[in-house]
Amino acid sequence: MLYASSDFPFATVLVNAIGCFGLGLVTARRLFLTKHHGKQISNAWFLFYSSGLFAALTTFSGFSKDLLQLLTEPVIIAGVAVSNQVAALGYLLISIIFGLFMLMLGFLLARNRYNSNNKFK
């Protein structure tokens, strides 16, 4: 009998996507302040936000654990048994594609905010 000993890790995907979005915002802010105002966010602050806050929010170890769990335990998604390989590949692709999408979205929103106001608020 199949049972859901592990669910699809939607929470990890969401947290990683939020971290990617934030990283896009911070990166765009740093780039445009430097390019258009000659101002530089200090490396310490940029590292605090990029490598500290957003890297701590996202979790590669959690992602890796979830991927291994999908490969080794029975998976049921929305009441349907899914092969381990399909679930793991789906998780991998969703995580990468959604993460890149959110990174670009954050970057573009910050860039558009700058372009429409000619300054960051």
PDB file of C-alpha atoms in Angstrom:
ATOM      1  CA  MET A   1       0.000   0.000   0.000  1.00  0.00           C
ATOM      2  CA  LEU A   2       1.313   3.447  -0.925  1.00  0.00           C
ATOM      3  CA  TYR A   3       1.215   6.196   1.637  1.00  0.00           C
ATOM      4  CA  ALA A   4       2.434   9.759   1.810  1.00  0.00           C
ATOM      5  CA  SER A   5       5.520   9.435   3.941  1.00  0.00           C
ATOM      6  CA  SER A   6       6.834  12.542   2.230  1.00  0.00           C
ATOM      7  CA  ASP A   7       4.873  15.281   0.559  1.00  0.00           C
ATOM      8  CA  PHE A   8       6.146  17.421  -2.271  1.00  0.00           C
ATOM      9  CA  PRO A   9       8.253  20.138  -0.602  1.00  0.00           C
ATOM     10  CA  PHE A  10       6.242  23.187  -1.670  1.00  0.00           C
ATOM     11  CA  ALA A  11       7.374  25.134   1.416  1.00  0.00           C
ATOM     12  CA  THR A  12      11.041  24.826   0.451  1.00  0.00           C
ATOM     13  CA  VAL A  13      10.273  25.953  -3.108  1.00  0.00           C
ATOM     14  CA  LEU A  14       8.379  28.987  -1.780  1.00  0.00           C
ATOM     15  CA  VAL A  15      11.041  30.007   0.743  1.00  0.00           C
ATOM     16  CA  ASN A  16      13.794  29.660  -1.859  1.00  0.00           C
ATOM     17  CA  ALA A  17      11.757  31.718  -4.354  1.00  0.00           C
ATOM     18  CA  ILE A  18      11.233  34.502  -1.790  1.00  0.00           C
ATOM     19  CA  GLY A  19      14.970  34.533  -1.108  1.00  0.00           C
ATOM     20  CA  CYS A  20      15.715  34.740  -4.843  1.00  0.00           C
ATOM     21  CA  PHE A  21      13.250  37.632  -5.192  1.00  0.00           C
ATOM     22  CA  GLY A  22      14.921  39.525  -2.344  1.00  0.00           C
ATOM     23  CA  LEU A  23      18.357  38.887  -3.794  1.00  0.00           C
ATOM     24  CA  GLY A  24      17.177  40.319  -7.118  1.00  0.00           C
ATOM     25  CA  LEU A  25      15.942  43.476  -5.363  1.00  0.00           C
ATOM     26  CA  VAL A  26      19.188  43.981  -3.438  1.00  0.00           C
ATOM     27  CA  THR A  27      21.360  43.324  -6.484  1.00  0.00           C
ATOM     28  CA  ALA A  28      19.404  45.768  -8.663  1.00  0.00           C
ATOM     29  CA  ARG A  29      19.496  48.432  -5.973  1.00  0.00           C
ATOM     30  CA  ARG A  30      23.257  48.122  -5.636  1.00  0.00           C
ATOM     31  CA  LEU A  31      23.793  48.135  -9.398  1.00  0.00           C
ATOM     32  CA  PHE A  32      21.618  51.164 -10.121  1.00  0.00           C
ATOM     33  CA  LEU A  33      22.823  53.246  -7.178  1.00  0.00           C
ATOM     34  CA  THR A  34      26.381  52.682  -8.350  1.00  0.00           C
ATOM     35  CA  LYS A  35      25.660  53.223 -12.044  1.00  0.00           C
ATOM     36  CA  HIS A  36      23.408  56.287 -11.833  1.00  0.00           C
ATOM     37  CA  HIS A  37      24.395  58.037  -8.622  1.00  0.00           C
ATOM     38  CA  GLY A  38      27.976  56.972  -8.110  1.00  0.00           C
ATOM     39  CA  LYS A  39      26.915  55.714  -4.699  1.00  0.00           C
ATOM     40  CA  GLN A  40      28.116  52.387  -3.482  1.00  0.00           C
ATOM     41  CA  ILE A  41      26.337  50.220  -0.963  1.00  0.00           C
ATOM     42  CA  SER A  42      29.169  49.025   1.215  1.00  0.00           C
ATOM     43  CA  ASN A  43      30.346  45.495   0.580  1.00  0.00           C
ATOM     44  CA  ALA A  44      29.565  44.660   4.194  1.00  0.00           C
ATOM     45  CA  TRP A  45      25.905  45.664   3.818  1.00  0.00           C
ATOM     46  CA  PHE A  46      25.563  43.997   0.439  1.00  0.00           C
ATOM     47  CA  LEU A  47      27.065  40.785   1.832  1.00  0.00           C
ATOM     48  CA  PHE A  48      24.826  41.046   4.889  1.00  0.00           C
ATOM     49  CA  TYR A  49      21.704  41.159   2.723  1.00  0.00           C
ATOM     50  CA  SER A  50      22.796  38.879  -0.122  1.00  0.00           C
ATOM     51  CA  SER A  51      24.885  36.215   1.579  1.00  0.00           C
ATOM     52  CA  GLY A  52      23.539  36.708   5.076  1.00  0.00           C
ATOM     53  CA  LEU A  53      19.824  37.424   5.075  1.00  0.00           C
ATOM     54  CA  PHE A  54      18.722  35.933   1.758  1.00  0.00           C
ATOM     55  CA  ALA A  55      21.181  33.037   1.772  1.00  0.00           C
ATOM     56  CA  ALA A  56      20.110  32.198   5.316  1.00  0.00           C
ATOM     57  CA  LEU A  57      16.463  32.390   4.285  1.00  0.00           C
ATOM     58  CA  THR A  58      16.999  30.030   1.395  1.00  0.00           C
ATOM     59  CA  THR A  59      18.259  26.621   2.250  1.00  0.00           C
ATOM     60  CA  PHE A  60      20.380  24.502  -0.030  1.00  0.00           C
ATOM     61  CA  SER A  61      20.736  21.829   2.630  1.00  0.00           C
ATOM     62  CA  GLY A  62      16.944  21.655   2.944  1.00  0.00           C
ATOM     63  CA  PHE A  63      16.633  21.522  -0.829  1.00  0.00           C
ATOM     64  CA  SER A  64      19.145  18.666  -0.981  1.00  0.00           C
ATOM     65  CA  LYS A  65      17.412  16.763   1.821  1.00  0.00           C
ATOM     66  CA  ASP A  66      14.026  17.155   0.138  1.00  0.00           C
ATOM     67  CA  LEU A  67      15.472  15.969  -3.175  1.00  0.00           C
ATOM     68  CA  LEU A  68      16.973  12.878  -1.542  1.00  0.00           C
ATOM     69  CA  GLN A  69      13.708  12.201   0.283  1.00  0.00           C
ATOM     70  CA  LEU A  70      11.766  12.388  -2.985  1.00  0.00           C
ATOM     71  CA  LEU A  71      14.178   9.881  -4.514  1.00  0.00           C
ATOM     72  CA  THR A  72      13.995   7.386  -1.656  1.00  0.00           C
ATOM     73  CA  GLU A  73      10.468   7.470  -0.203  1.00  0.00           C
ATOM     74  CA  PRO A  74       7.023   6.897  -1.721  1.00  0.00           C
ATOM     75  CA  VAL A  75       5.494  10.110  -3.046  1.00  0.00           C
ATOM     76  CA  ILE A  76       1.805  10.934  -3.314  1.00  0.00           C
ATOM     77  CA  ILE A  77       0.828  14.320  -4.709  1.00  0.00           C
ATOM     78  CA  ALA A  78      -2.851  15.317  -4.701  1.00  0.00           C
ATOM     79  CA  GLY A  79      -3.812  11.722  -3.993  1.00  0.00           C
ATOM     80  CA  VAL A  80      -1.863  10.327  -6.947  1.00  0.00           C
ATOM     81  CA  ALA A  81       1.191   8.101  -6.568  1.00  0.00           C
ATOM     82  CA  VAL A  82       4.115   9.600  -8.461  1.00  0.00           C
ATOM     83  CA  SER A  83       7.363   7.854  -9.357  1.00  0.00           C
ATOM     84  CA  ASN A  84      10.327   8.953  -7.298  1.00  0.00           C
ATOM     85  CA  GLN A  85      12.341  10.015 -10.322  1.00  0.00           C
ATOM     86  CA  VAL A  86       9.495  12.122 -11.747  1.00  0.00           C
ATOM     87  CA  ALA A  87       8.870  13.808  -8.384  1.00  0.00           C
ATOM     88  CA  ALA A  88      12.573  14.543  -7.853  1.00  0.00           C
ATOM     89  CA  LEU A  89      13.079  15.843 -11.394  1.00  0.00           C
ATOM     90  CA  GLY A  90       9.948  17.974 -11.116  1.00  0.00           C
ATOM     91  CA  TYR A  91      11.159  19.420  -7.818  1.00  0.00           C
ATOM     92  CA  LEU A  92      14.581  20.154  -9.269  1.00  0.00           C
ATOM     93  CA  LEU A  93      13.183  21.887 -12.359  1.00  0.00           C
ATOM     94  CA  ILE A  94      10.490  23.808 -10.474  1.00  0.00           C
ATOM     95  CA  SER A  95      13.037  25.007  -7.920  1.00  0.00           C
ATOM     96  CA  ILE A  96      15.531  26.199 -10.523  1.00  0.00           C
ATOM     97  CA  ILE A  97      13.049  27.753 -12.953  1.00  0.00           C
ATOM     98  CA  PHE A  98      10.882  29.395 -10.274  1.00  0.00           C
ATOM     99  CA  GLY A  99      13.980  30.615  -8.429  1.00  0.00           C
ATOM    100  CA  LEU A 100      15.414  32.226 -11.556  1.00  0.00           C
ATOM    101  CA  PHE A 101      12.015  33.719 -12.389  1.00  0.00           C
ATOM    102  CA  MET A 102      11.722  35.265  -8.918  1.00  0.00           C
ATOM    103  CA  LEU A 103      15.304  36.563  -9.051  1.00  0.00           C
ATOM    104  CA  MET A 104      14.592  38.286 -12.367  1.00  0.00           C
ATOM    105  CA  LEU A 105      11.222  39.571 -11.132  1.00  0.00           C
ATOM    106  CA  GLY A 106      12.846  41.180  -8.098  1.00  0.00           C
ATOM    107  CA  PHE A 107      15.592  42.656 -10.242  1.00  0.00           C
ATOM    108  CA  LEU A 108      13.165  44.017 -12.857  1.00  0.00           C
ATOM    109  CA  LEU A 109      10.789  45.474 -10.265  1.00  0.00           C
ATOM    110  CA  ALA A 110      13.651  47.304  -8.584  1.00  0.00           C
ATOM    111  CA  ARG A 111      14.981  48.503 -11.942  1.00  0.00           C
ATOM    112  CA  ASN A 112      11.554  49.741 -13.053  1.00  0.00           C
ATOM    113  CA  ARG A 113      11.067  51.485  -9.732  1.00  0.00           C
ATOM    114  CA  TYR A 114      14.332  53.295 -10.321  1.00  0.00           C
ATOM    115  CA  ASN A 115      13.581  54.152 -13.952  1.00  0.00           C
ATOM    116  CA  SER A 116      10.105  55.530 -13.198  1.00  0.00           C
ATOM    117  CA  ASN A 117      11.283  57.764 -10.339  1.00  0.00           C
ATOM    118  CA  ASN A 118      14.906  58.245 -11.375  1.00  0.00           C
ATOM    119  CA  LYS A 119      15.780  57.331  -7.809  1.00  0.00           C
ATOM    120  CA  PHE A 120      15.173  54.635  -5.265  1.00  0.00           C
ATOM    121  CA  LYS A 121      12.807  55.356  -2.430  1.00  0.00           C
TER     122      LYS A 121
END
